[in-house]
PDB file of C-alpha atoms in Angstrom:
ATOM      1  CA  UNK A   1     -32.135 -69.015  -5.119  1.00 52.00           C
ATOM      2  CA  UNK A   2     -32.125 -67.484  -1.706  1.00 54.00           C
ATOM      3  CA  UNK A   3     -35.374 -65.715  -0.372  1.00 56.00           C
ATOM      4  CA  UNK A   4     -34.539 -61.972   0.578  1.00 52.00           C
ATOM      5  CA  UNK A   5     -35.374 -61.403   3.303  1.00 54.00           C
ATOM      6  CA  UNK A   6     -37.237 -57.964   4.849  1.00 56.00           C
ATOM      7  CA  UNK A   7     -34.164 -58.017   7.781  1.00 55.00           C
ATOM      8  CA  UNK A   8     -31.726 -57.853   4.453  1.00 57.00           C
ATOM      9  CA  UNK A   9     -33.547 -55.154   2.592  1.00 58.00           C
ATOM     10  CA  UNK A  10     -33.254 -53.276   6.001  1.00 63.00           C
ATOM     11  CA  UNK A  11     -29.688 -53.782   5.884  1.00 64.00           C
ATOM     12  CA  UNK A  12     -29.502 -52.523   2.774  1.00 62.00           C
ATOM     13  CA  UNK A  13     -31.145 -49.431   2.831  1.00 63.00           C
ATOM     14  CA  UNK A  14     -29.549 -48.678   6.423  1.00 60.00           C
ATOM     15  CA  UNK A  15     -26.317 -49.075   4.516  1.00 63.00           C
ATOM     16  CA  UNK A  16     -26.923 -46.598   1.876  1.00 65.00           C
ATOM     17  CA  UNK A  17     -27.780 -44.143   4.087  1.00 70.00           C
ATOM     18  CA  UNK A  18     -25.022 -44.193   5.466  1.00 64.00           C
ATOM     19  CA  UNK A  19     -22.836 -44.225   2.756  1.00 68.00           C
ATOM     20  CA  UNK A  20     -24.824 -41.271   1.848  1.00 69.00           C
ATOM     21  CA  UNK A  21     -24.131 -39.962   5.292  1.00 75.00           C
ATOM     22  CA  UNK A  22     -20.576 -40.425   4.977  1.00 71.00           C
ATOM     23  CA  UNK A  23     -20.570 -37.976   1.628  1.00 74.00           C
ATOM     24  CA  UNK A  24     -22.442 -35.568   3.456  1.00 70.00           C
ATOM     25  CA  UNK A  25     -20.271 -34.974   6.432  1.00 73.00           C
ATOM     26  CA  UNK A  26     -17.403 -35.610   4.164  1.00 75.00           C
ATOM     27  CA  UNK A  27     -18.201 -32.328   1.856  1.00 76.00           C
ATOM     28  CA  UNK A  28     -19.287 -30.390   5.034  1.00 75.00           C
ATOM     29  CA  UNK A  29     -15.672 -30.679   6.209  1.00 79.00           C
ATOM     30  CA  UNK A  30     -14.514 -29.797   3.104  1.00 81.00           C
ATOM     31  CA  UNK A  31     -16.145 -26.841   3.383  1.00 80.00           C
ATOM     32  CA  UNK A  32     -15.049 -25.740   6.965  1.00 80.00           C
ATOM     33  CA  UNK A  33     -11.726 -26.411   5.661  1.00 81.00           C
ATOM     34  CA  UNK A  34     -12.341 -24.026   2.436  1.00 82.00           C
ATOM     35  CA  UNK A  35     -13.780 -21.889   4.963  1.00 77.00           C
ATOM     36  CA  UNK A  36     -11.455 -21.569   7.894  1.00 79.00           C
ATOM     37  CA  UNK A  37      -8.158 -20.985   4.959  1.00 80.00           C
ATOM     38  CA  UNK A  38     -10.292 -18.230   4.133  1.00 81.00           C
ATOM     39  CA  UNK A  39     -10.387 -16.921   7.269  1.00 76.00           C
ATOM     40  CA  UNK A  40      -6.718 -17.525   7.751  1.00 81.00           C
ATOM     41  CA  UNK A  41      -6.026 -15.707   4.692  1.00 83.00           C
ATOM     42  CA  UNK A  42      -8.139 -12.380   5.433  1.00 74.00           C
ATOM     43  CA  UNK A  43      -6.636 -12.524   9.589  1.00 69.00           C
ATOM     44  CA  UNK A  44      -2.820 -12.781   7.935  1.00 80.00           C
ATOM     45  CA  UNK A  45      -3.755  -9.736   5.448  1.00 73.00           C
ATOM     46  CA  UNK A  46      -4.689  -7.880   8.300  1.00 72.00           C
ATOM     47  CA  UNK A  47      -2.179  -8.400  10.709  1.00 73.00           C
ATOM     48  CA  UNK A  48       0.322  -7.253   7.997  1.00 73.00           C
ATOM     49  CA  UNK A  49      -1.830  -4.327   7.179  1.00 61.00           C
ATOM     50  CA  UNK A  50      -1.433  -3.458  11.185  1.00 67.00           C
ATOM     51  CA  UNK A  51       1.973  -4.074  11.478  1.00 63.00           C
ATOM     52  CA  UNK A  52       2.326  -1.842   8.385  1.00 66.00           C
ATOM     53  CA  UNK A  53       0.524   0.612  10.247  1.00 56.00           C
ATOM     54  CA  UNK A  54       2.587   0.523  13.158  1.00 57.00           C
ATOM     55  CA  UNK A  55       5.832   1.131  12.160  1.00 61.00           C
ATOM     56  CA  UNK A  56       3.954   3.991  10.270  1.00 60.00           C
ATOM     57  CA  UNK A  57       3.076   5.368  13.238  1.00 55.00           C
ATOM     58  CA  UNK A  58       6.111   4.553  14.825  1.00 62.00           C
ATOM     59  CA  UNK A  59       8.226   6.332  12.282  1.00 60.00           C
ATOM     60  CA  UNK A  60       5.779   9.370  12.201  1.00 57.00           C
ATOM     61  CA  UNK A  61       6.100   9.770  16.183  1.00 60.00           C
ATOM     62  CA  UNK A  62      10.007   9.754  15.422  1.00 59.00           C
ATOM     63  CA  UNK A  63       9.790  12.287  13.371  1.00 54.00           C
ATOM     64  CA  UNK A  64       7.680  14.026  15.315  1.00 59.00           C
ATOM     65  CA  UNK A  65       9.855  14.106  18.549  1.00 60.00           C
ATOM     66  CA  UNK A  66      12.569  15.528  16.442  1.00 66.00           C
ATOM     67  CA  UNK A  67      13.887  18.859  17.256  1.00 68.00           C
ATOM     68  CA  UNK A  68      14.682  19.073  13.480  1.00 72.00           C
ATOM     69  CA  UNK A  69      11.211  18.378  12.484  1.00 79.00           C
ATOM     70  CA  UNK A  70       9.597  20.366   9.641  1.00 86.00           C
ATOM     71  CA  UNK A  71       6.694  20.369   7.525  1.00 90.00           C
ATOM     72  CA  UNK A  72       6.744  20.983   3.696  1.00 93.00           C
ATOM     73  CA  UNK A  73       3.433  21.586   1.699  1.00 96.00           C
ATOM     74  CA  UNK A  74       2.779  20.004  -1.272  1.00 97.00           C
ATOM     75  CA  UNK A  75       0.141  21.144  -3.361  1.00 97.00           C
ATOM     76  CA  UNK A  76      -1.856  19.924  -6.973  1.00 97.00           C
ATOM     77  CA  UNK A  77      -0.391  21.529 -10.004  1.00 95.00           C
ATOM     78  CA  UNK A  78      -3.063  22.013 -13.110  1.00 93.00           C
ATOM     79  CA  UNK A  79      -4.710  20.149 -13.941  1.00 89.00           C
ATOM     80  CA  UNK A  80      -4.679  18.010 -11.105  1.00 92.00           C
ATOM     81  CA  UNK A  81      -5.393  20.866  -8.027  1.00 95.00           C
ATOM     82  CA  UNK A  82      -7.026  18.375  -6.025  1.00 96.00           C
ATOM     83  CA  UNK A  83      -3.746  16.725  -5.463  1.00 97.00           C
ATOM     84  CA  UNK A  84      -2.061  17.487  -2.153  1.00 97.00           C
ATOM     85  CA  UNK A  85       0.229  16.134   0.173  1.00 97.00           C
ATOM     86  CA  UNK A  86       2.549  16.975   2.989  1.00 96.00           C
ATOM     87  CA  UNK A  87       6.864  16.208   3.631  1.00 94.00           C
ATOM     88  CA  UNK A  88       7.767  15.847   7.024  1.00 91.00           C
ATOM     89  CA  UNK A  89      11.220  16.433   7.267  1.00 87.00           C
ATOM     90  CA  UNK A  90      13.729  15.278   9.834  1.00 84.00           C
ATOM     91  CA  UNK A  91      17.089  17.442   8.909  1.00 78.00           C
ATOM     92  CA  UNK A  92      18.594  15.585  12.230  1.00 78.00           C
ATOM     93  CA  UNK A  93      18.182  12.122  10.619  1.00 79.00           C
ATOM     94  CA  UNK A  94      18.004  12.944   6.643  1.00 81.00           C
ATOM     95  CA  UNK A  95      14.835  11.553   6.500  1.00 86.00           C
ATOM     96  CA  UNK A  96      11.229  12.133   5.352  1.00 89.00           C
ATOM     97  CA  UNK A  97       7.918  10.952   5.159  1.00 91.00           C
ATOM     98  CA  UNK A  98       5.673  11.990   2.287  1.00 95.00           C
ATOM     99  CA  UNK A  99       2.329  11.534   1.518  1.00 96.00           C
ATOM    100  CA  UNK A 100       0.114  12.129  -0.711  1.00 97.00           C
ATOM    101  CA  UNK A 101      -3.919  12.179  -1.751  1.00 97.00           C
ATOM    102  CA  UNK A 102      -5.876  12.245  -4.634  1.00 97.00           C
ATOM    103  CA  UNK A 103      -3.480  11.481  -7.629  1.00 97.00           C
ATOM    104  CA  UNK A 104      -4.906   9.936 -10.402  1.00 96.00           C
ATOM    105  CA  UNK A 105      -4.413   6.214 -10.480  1.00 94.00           C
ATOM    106  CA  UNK A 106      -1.706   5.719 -13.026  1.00 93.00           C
ATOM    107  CA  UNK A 107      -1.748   3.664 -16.439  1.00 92.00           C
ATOM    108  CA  UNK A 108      -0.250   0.368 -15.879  1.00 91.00           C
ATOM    109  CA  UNK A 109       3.378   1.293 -17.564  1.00 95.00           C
ATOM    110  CA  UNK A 110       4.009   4.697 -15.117  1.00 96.00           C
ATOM    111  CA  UNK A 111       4.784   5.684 -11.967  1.00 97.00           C
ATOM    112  CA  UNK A 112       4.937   8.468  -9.991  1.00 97.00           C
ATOM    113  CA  UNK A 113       8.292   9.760  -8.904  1.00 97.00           C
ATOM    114  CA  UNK A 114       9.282  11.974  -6.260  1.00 96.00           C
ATOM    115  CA  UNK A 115      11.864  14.660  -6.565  1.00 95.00           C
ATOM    116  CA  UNK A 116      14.297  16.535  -4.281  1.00 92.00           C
ATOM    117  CA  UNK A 117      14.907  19.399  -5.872  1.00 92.00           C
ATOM    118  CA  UNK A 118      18.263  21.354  -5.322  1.00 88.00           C
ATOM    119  CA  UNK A 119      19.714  24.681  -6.893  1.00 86.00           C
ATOM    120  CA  UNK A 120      17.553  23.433  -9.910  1.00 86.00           C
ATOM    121  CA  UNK A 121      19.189  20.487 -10.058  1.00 91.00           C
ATOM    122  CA  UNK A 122      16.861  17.037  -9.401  1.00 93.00           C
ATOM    123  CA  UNK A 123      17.481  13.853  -7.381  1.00 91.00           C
ATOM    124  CA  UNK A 124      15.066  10.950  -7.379  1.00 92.00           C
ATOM    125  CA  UNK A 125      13.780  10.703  -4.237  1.00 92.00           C
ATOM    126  CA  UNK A 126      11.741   7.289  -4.888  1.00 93.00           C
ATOM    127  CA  UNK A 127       9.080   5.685  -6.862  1.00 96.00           C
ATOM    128  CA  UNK A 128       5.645   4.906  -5.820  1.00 96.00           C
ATOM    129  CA  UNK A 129       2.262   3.859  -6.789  1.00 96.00           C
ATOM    130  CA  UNK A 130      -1.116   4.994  -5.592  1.00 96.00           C
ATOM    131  CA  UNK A 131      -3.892   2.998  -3.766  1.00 95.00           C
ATOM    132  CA  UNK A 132      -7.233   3.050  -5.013  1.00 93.00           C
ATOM    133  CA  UNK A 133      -8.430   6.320  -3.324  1.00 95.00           C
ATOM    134  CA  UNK A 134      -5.285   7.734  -5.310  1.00 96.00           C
ATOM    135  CA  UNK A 135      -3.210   8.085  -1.692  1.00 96.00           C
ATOM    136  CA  UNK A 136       0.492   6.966  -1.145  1.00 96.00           C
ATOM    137  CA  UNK A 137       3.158   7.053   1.376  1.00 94.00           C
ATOM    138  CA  UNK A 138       6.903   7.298   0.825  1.00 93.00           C
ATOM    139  CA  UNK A 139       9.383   7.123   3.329  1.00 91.00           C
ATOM    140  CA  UNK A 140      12.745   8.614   2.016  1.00 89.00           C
ATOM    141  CA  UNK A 141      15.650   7.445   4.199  1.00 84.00           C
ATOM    142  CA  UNK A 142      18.609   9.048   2.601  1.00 78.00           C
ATOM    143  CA  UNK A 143      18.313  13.015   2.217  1.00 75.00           C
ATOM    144  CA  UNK A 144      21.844  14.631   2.895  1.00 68.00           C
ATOM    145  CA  UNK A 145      22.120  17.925   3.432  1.00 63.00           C
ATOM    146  CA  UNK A 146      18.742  19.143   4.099  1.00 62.00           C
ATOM    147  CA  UNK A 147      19.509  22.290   4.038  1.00 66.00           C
ATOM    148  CA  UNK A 148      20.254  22.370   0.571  1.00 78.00           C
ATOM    149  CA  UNK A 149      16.743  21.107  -0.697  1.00 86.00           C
ATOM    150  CA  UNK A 150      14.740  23.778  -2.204  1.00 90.00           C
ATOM    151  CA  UNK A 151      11.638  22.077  -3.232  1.00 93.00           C
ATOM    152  CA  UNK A 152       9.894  18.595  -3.901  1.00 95.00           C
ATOM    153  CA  UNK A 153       7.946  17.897  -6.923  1.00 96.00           C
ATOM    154  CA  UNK A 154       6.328  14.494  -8.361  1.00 97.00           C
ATOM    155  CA  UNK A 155       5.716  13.342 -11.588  1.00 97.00           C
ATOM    156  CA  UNK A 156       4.642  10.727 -13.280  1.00 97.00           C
ATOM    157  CA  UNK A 157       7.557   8.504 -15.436  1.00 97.00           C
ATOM    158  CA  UNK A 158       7.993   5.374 -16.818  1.00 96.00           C
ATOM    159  CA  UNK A 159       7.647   2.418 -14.420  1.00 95.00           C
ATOM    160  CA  UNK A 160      11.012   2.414 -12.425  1.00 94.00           C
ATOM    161  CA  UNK A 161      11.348   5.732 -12.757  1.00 95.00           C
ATOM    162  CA  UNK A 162      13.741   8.385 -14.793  1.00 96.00           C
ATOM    163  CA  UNK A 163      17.003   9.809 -14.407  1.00 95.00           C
ATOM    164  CA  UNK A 164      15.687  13.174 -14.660  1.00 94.00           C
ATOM    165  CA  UNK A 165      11.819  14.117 -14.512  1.00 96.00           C
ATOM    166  CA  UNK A 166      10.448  13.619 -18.014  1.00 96.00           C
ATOM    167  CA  UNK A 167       6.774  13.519 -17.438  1.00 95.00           C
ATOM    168  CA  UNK A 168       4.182  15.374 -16.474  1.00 95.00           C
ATOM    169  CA  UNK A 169       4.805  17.466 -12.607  1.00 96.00           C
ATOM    170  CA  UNK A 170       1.534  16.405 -10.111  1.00 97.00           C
ATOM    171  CA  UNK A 171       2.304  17.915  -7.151  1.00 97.00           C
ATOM    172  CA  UNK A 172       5.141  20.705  -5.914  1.00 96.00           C
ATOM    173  CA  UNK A 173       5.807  22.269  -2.520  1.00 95.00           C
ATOM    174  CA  UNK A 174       9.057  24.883  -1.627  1.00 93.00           C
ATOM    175  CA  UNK A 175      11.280  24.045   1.530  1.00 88.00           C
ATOM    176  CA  UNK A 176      10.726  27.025   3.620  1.00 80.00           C
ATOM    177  CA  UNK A 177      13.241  28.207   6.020  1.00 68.00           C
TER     178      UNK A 177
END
């Protein structure tokens, strides 16, 4: 049997430190990988969230430049009163963008629904959920005749919304001309 040596014992240990090196480095990459899709992630969500915010803007300085503009008040109807929001209305385009704030968050089987309201008579304007601070945005693309809208309303319906309102009326605002 072969004497071992202290020069092979060095060898030895020198080469389990480094295999225990190579794990090391190994799972620190790992986790700079883990850590820069993260980071990937959270900079693509935010880009979106700017671009979303841009054509926002971009659509709200439209409107703006209009000489058609107007604004339409909406306001909380019991027993929601802290609900608001505000139309503005572009009678040169037949569009709108409405807002709103502080709607209750809805259950997970509703919607709200917004509601062009004309001689009585209702037209779905859109559906829409709320964010977590109970805010939303609509922008309503498609609103013939202006002139002929007397009010908006919103309710809350079944998800996808309702022919006609069924539910419960949040917020309401008259077209004044």
């Amino acid at each position: 049997m072969a004497a071992v040596t202290r020069q092979d014992s060095s060898r030895g240990a020198l080469a389990g430190r480094l295999w225990h090196t190579g794990w090391v480095a190994a799972g620190l990459a790992a986790a700079a990988a883990g850590l820069l899709l993260y980071l990937n992630i959270n900079l693509q969500r935010e880009k979106e969230h700017i671009a979303r915010n841009l054509a926002e803007a971009s659509d709200i300085t439209s409107l703006l430049s209009s000489p058609g503009m107007q604004f339409v008040s909406l306001e909380g109807v019991e027993p929601n009163e802290q609900a608001f929001g505000k139309v503005v209305l572009d009678e040169d385009r037949g569009a709108a963008l409405v807002y709103m704030y502080r709607l209750p968050a809805t259950p997970k089987d509703k919607e709200y629904q917004l509601w062009v309201m004309r001689e009585g008579q209702p037209t779905n304007a859109g559906v829409f959920r709320v964010d977590e601070d109970g805010n939303a945005a609509l922008k309503v693309q498609d609103l013939s005749e202006l002139r002929g809208i007397a009010s908006f309303q919103v309710t809350i319906e079944t998800e996808g919304g309702q022919p006609f309102p069924t539910g419960m009326t949040y917020l309401t605002g008259p077209v004044l001309r």
